[in-house]
mmCIF file of C-alpha atoms in Angstrom:
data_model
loop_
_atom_site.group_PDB
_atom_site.id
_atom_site.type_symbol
_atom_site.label_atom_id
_atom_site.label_comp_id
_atom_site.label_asym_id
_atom_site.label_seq_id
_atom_site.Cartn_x
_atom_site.Cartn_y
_atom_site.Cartn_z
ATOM 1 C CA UNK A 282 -18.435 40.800 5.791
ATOM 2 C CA UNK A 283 -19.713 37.668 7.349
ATOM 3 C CA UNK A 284 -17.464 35.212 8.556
ATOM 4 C CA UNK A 285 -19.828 32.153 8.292
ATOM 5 C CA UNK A 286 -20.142 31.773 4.757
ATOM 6 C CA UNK A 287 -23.505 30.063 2.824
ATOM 7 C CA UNK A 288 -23.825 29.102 -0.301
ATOM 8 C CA UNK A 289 -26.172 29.839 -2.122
ATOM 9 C CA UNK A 290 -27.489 32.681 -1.606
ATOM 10 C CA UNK A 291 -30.575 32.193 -2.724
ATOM 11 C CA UNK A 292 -32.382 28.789 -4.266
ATOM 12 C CA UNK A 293 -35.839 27.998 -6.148
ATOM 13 C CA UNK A 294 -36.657 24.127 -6.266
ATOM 14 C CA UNK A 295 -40.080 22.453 -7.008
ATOM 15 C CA UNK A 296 -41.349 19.997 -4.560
ATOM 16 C CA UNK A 297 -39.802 16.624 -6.205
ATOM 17 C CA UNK A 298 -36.419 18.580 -6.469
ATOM 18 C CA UNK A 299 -33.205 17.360 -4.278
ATOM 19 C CA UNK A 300 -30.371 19.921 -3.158
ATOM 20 C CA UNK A 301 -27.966 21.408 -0.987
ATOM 21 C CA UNK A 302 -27.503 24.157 1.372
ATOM 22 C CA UNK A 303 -23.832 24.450 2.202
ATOM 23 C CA UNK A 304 -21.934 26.639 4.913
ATOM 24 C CA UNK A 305 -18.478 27.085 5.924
ATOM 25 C CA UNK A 306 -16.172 28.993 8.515
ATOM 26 C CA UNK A 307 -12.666 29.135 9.094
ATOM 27 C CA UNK A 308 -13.114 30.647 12.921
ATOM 28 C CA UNK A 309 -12.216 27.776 15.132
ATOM 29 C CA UNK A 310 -15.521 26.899 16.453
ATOM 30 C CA UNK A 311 -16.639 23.096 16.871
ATOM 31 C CA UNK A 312 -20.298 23.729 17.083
ATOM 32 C CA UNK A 313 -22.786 24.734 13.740
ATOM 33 C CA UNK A 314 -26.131 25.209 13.717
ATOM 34 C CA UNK A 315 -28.960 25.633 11.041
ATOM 35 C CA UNK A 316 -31.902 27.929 12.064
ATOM 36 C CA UNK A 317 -35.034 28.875 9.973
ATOM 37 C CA UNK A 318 -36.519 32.476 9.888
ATOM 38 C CA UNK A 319 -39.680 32.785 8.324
ATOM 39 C CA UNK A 320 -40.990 36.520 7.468
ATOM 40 C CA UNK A 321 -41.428 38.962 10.425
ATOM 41 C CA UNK A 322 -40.475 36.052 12.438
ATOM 42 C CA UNK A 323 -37.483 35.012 14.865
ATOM 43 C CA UNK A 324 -34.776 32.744 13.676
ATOM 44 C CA UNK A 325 -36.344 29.158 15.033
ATOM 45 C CA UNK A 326 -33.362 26.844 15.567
ATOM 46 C CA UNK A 327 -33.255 23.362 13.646
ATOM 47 C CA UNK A 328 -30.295 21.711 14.605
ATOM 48 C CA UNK A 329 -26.820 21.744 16.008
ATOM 49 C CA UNK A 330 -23.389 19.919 15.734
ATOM 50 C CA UNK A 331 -20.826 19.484 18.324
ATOM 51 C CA UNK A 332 -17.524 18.311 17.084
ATOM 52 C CA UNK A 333 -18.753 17.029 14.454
ATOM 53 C CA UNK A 334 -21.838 14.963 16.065
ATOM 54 C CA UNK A 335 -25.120 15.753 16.136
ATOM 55 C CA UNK A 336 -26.632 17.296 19.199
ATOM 56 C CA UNK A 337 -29.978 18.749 18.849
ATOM 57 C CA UNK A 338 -32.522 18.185 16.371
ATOM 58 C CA UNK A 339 -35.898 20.071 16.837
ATOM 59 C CA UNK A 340 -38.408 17.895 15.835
ATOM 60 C CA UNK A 341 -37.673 18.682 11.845
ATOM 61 C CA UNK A 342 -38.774 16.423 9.504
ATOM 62 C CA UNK A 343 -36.877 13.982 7.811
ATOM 63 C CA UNK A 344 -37.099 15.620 4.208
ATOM 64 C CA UNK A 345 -34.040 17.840 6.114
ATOM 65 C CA UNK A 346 -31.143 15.920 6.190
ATOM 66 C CA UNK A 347 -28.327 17.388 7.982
ATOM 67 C CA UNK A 348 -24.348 16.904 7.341
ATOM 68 C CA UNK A 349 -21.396 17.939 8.847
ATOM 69 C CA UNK A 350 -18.686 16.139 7.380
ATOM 70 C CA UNK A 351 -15.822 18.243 8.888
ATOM 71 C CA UNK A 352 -15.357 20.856 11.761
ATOM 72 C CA UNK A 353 -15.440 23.579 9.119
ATOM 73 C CA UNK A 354 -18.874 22.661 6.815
ATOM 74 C CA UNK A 355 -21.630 22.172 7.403
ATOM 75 C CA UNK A 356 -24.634 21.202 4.945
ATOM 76 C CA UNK A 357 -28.514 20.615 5.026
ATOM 77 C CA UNK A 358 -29.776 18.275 2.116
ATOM 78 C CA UNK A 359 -33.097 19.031 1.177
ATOM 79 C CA UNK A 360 -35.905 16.304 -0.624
ATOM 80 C CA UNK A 361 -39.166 16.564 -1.298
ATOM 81 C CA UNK A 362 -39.879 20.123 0.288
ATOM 82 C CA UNK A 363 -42.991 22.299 0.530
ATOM 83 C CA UNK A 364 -44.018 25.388 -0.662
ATOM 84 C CA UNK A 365 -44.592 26.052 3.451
ATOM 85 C CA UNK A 366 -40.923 25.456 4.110
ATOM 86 C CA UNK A 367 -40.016 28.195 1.577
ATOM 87 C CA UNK A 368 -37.797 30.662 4.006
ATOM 88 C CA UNK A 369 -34.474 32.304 4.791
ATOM 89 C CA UNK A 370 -32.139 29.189 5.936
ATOM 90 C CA UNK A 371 -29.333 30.290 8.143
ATOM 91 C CA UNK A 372 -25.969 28.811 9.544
ATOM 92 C CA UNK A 373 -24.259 30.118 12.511
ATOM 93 C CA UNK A 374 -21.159 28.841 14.515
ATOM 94 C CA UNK A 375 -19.976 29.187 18.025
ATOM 95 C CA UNK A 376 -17.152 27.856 20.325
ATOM 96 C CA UNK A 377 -18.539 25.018 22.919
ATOM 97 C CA UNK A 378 -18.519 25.349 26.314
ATOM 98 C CA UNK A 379 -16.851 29.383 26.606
ATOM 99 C CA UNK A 380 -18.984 31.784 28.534
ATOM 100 C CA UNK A 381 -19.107 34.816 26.020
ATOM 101 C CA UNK A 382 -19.180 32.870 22.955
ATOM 102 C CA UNK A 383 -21.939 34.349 20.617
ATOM 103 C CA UNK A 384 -23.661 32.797 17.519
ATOM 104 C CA UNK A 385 -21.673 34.158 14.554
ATOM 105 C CA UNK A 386 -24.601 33.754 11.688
ATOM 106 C CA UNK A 387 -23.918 33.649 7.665
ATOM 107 C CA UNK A 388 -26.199 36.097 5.469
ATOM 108 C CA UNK A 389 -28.507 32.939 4.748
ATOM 109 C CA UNK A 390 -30.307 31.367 1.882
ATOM 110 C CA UNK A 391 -33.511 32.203 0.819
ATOM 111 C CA UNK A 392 -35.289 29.450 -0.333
ATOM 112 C CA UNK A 393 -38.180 29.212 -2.381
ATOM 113 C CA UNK A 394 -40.190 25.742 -2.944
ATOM 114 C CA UNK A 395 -42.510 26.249 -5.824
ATOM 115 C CA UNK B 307 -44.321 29.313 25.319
ATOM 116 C CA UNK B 308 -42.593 32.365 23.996
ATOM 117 C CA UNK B 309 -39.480 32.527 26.722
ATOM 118 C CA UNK B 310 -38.044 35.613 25.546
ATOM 119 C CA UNK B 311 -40.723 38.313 24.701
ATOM 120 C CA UNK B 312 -40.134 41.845 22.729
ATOM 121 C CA UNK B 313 -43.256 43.158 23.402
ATOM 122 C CA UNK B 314 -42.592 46.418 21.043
ATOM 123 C CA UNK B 315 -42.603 45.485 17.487
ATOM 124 C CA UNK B 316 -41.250 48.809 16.403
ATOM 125 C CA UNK B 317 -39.819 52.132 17.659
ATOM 126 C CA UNK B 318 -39.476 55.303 16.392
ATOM 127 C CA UNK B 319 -36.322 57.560 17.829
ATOM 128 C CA UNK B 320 -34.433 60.710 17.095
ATOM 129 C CA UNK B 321 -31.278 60.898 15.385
ATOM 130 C CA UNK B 322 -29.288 61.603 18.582
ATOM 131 C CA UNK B 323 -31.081 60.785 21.362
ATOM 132 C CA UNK B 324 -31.246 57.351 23.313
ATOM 133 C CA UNK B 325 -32.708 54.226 21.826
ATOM 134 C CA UNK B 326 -34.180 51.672 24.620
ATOM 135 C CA UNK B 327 -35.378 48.310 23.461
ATOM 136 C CA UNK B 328 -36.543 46.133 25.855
ATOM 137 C CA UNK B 329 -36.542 42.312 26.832
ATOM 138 C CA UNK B 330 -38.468 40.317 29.009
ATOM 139 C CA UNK B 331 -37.589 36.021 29.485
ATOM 140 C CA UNK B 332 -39.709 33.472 31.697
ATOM 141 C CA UNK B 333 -36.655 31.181 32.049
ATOM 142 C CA UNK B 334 -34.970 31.874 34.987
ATOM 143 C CA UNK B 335 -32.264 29.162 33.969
ATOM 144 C CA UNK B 336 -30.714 31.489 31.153
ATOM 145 C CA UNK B 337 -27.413 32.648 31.570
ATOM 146 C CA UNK B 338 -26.330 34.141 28.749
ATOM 147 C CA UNK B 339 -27.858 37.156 26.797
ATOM 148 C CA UNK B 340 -27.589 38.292 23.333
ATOM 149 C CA UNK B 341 -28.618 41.146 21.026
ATOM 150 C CA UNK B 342 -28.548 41.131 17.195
ATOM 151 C CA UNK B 343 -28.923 43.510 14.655
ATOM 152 C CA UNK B 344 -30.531 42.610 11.645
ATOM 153 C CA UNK B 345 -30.378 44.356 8.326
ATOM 154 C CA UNK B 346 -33.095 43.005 5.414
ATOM 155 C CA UNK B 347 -31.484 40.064 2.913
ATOM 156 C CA UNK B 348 -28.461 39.666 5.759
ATOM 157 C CA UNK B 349 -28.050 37.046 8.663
ATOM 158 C CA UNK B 350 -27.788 38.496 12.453
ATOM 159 C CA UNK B 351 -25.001 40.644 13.449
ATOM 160 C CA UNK B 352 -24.134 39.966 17.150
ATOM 161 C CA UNK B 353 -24.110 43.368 18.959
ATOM 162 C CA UNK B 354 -23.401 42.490 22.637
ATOM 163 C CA UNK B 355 -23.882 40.202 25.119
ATOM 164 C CA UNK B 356 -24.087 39.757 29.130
ATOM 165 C CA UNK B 357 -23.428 37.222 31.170
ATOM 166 C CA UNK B 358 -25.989 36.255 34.019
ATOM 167 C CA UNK B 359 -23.837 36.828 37.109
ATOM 168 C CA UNK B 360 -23.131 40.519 35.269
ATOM 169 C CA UNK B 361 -25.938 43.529 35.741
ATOM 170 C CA UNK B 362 -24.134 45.840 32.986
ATOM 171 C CA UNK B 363 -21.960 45.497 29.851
ATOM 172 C CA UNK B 364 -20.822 48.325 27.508
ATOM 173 C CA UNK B 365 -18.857 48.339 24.290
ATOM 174 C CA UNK B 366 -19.108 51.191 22.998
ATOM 175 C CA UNK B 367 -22.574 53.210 21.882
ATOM 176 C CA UNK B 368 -24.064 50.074 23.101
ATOM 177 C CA UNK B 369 -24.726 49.076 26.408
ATOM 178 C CA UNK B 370 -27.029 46.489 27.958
ATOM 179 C CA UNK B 371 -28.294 46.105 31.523
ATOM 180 C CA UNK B 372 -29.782 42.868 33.339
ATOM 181 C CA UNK B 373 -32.253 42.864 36.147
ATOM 182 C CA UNK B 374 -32.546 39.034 37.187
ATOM 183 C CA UNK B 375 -35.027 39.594 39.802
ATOM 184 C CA UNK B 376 -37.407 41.295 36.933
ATOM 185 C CA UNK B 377 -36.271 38.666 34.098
ATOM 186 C CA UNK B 378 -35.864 42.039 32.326
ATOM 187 C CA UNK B 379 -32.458 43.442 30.077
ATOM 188 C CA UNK B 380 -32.408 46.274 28.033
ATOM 189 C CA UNK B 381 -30.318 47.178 25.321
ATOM 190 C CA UNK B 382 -29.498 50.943 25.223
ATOM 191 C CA UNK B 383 -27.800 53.180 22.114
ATOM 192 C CA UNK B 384 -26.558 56.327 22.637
ATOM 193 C CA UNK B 385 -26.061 58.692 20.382
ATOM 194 C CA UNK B 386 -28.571 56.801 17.846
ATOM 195 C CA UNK B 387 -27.224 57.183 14.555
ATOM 196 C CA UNK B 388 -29.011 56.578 10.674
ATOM 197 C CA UNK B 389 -27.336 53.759 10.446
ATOM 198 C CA UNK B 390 -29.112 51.831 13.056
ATOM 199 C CA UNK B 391 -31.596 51.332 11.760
ATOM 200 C CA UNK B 392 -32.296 47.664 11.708
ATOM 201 C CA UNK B 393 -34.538 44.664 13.833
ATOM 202 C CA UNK B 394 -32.789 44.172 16.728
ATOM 203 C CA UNK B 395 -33.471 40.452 18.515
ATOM 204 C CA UNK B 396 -32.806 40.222 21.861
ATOM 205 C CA UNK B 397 -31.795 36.002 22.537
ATOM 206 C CA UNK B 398 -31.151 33.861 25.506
ATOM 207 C CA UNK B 399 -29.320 30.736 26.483
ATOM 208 C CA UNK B 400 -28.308 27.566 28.433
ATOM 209 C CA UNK B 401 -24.740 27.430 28.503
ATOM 210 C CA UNK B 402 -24.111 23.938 28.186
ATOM 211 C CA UNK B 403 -21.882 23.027 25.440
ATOM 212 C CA UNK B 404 -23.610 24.363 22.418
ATOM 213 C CA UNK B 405 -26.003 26.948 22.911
ATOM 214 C CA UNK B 406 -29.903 26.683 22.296
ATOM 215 C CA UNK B 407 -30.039 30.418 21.973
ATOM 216 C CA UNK B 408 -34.246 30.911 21.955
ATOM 217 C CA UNK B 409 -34.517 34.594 19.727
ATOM 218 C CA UNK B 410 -36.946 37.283 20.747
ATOM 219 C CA UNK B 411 -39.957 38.514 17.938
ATOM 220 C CA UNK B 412 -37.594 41.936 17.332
ATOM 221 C CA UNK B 413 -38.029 44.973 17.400
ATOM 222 C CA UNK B 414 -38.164 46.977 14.496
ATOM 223 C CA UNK B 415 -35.738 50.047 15.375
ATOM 224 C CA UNK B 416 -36.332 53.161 12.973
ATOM 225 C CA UNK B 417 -34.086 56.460 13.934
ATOM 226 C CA UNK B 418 -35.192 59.504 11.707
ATOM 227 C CA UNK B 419 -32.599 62.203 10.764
#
């Protein structure tokens, strides 16, 4: 069992479509991150929050809308997708600033943009 | 750039014996290394980690060694059982706040019976 949990587990939306990823954990740790991992591919990181701000964005474009409206959630808010960004979307969460400290990463959701 | 390289996509071991998968990174700022196990339909599982300043870390059947001067770690599993059978990623970081761990391509691990 996973202690970064996503919601949900998997998605379909068409390309004019507007929803939600969600992820939560209960662990303590003040940063979150979203990564993307297309097929036979590493996870490719997207973003991260520290305490609750934003910290890194990679270059992703704006139809990704991150959110972290608490030290325990974390959501990405998707509009107007493509059928290219169709992929397995995953949260992890670490402590900030601890030598030691892995990524803990949730199971995901696999998103398909039809 | 790819700063952290798994230059075999897959291996093929014994039931057993030792499994080696390898790591190579260009960074020489890095100083903090991962591995993570990967099952299909499931997120990464971290397996082990090493500090820069460390050469060797064991938990366990796992244990992974760090050659700085190479840019080189390993990650070694002994006795290699069925259930290990997964992608392993090898991943690096800056430790400055929140990490910007940079994954590995994986290594497809297989371990026949």
């Amino acid at each position: 069992d996973t202690e970064v949990t996503q919601t949900p587990k998997h998605l379909v939306m068409g390309m004019t479509n507007k929803k939600s990823l969600k992820c939560e954990q209960h662990m303590g740790h003040r940063a979150m991150y979203w990564y993307k991992q297309k097929a036979k591919k590493p996870p490719e990181l997207m973003f991260v929050y520290s305490y609750e701000k934003l910290s890194i964005n990679e270059s992703v474009p704006s139809r990704f809308s991150p959110e972290c409206p608490n030290s325990s959630l974390l959501n990405l808010h998707l509009h107007a997708l493509q059928p290219e960004d169709s992929a397995l979307y995953l949260c992890a969460s670490s402590h900030i600033g601890q030598g030691n400290s892995p990524l803990h990463f949730g199971n995901g959701t696999r998103l398909t943009v039809t | 750039d790819q700063q952290v390289k798994q230059n075999s996509p897959s291996l093929s071991v014994q039931e057993g014996r030792i499994s080696i998968l390898n790591c190579d990174y260009t960074n020489s700022m890095f100083d903090y290394f991962l591995w993570y196990k990967k099952y299909p339909a499931e997120g990464p599982t971290f397996l082990i980690s090493i500090s820069s300043i460390k050469d060797k870390n064991e938990d366990g059947r796992f244990t992974v060694f760090l050659n700085k001067s190479a840019k080189h770690l390993s990650l070694h599993i002994v006795p290699s059982q069925p259930g290990d059978s997964a992608v392993y990623f090898c991943a690096a970081s800056l430790i400055q706040g929140a990490q910007k761990l940079v994954f590995g391509q994986g290594t497809r691990l297989t371990i026949n019976p």
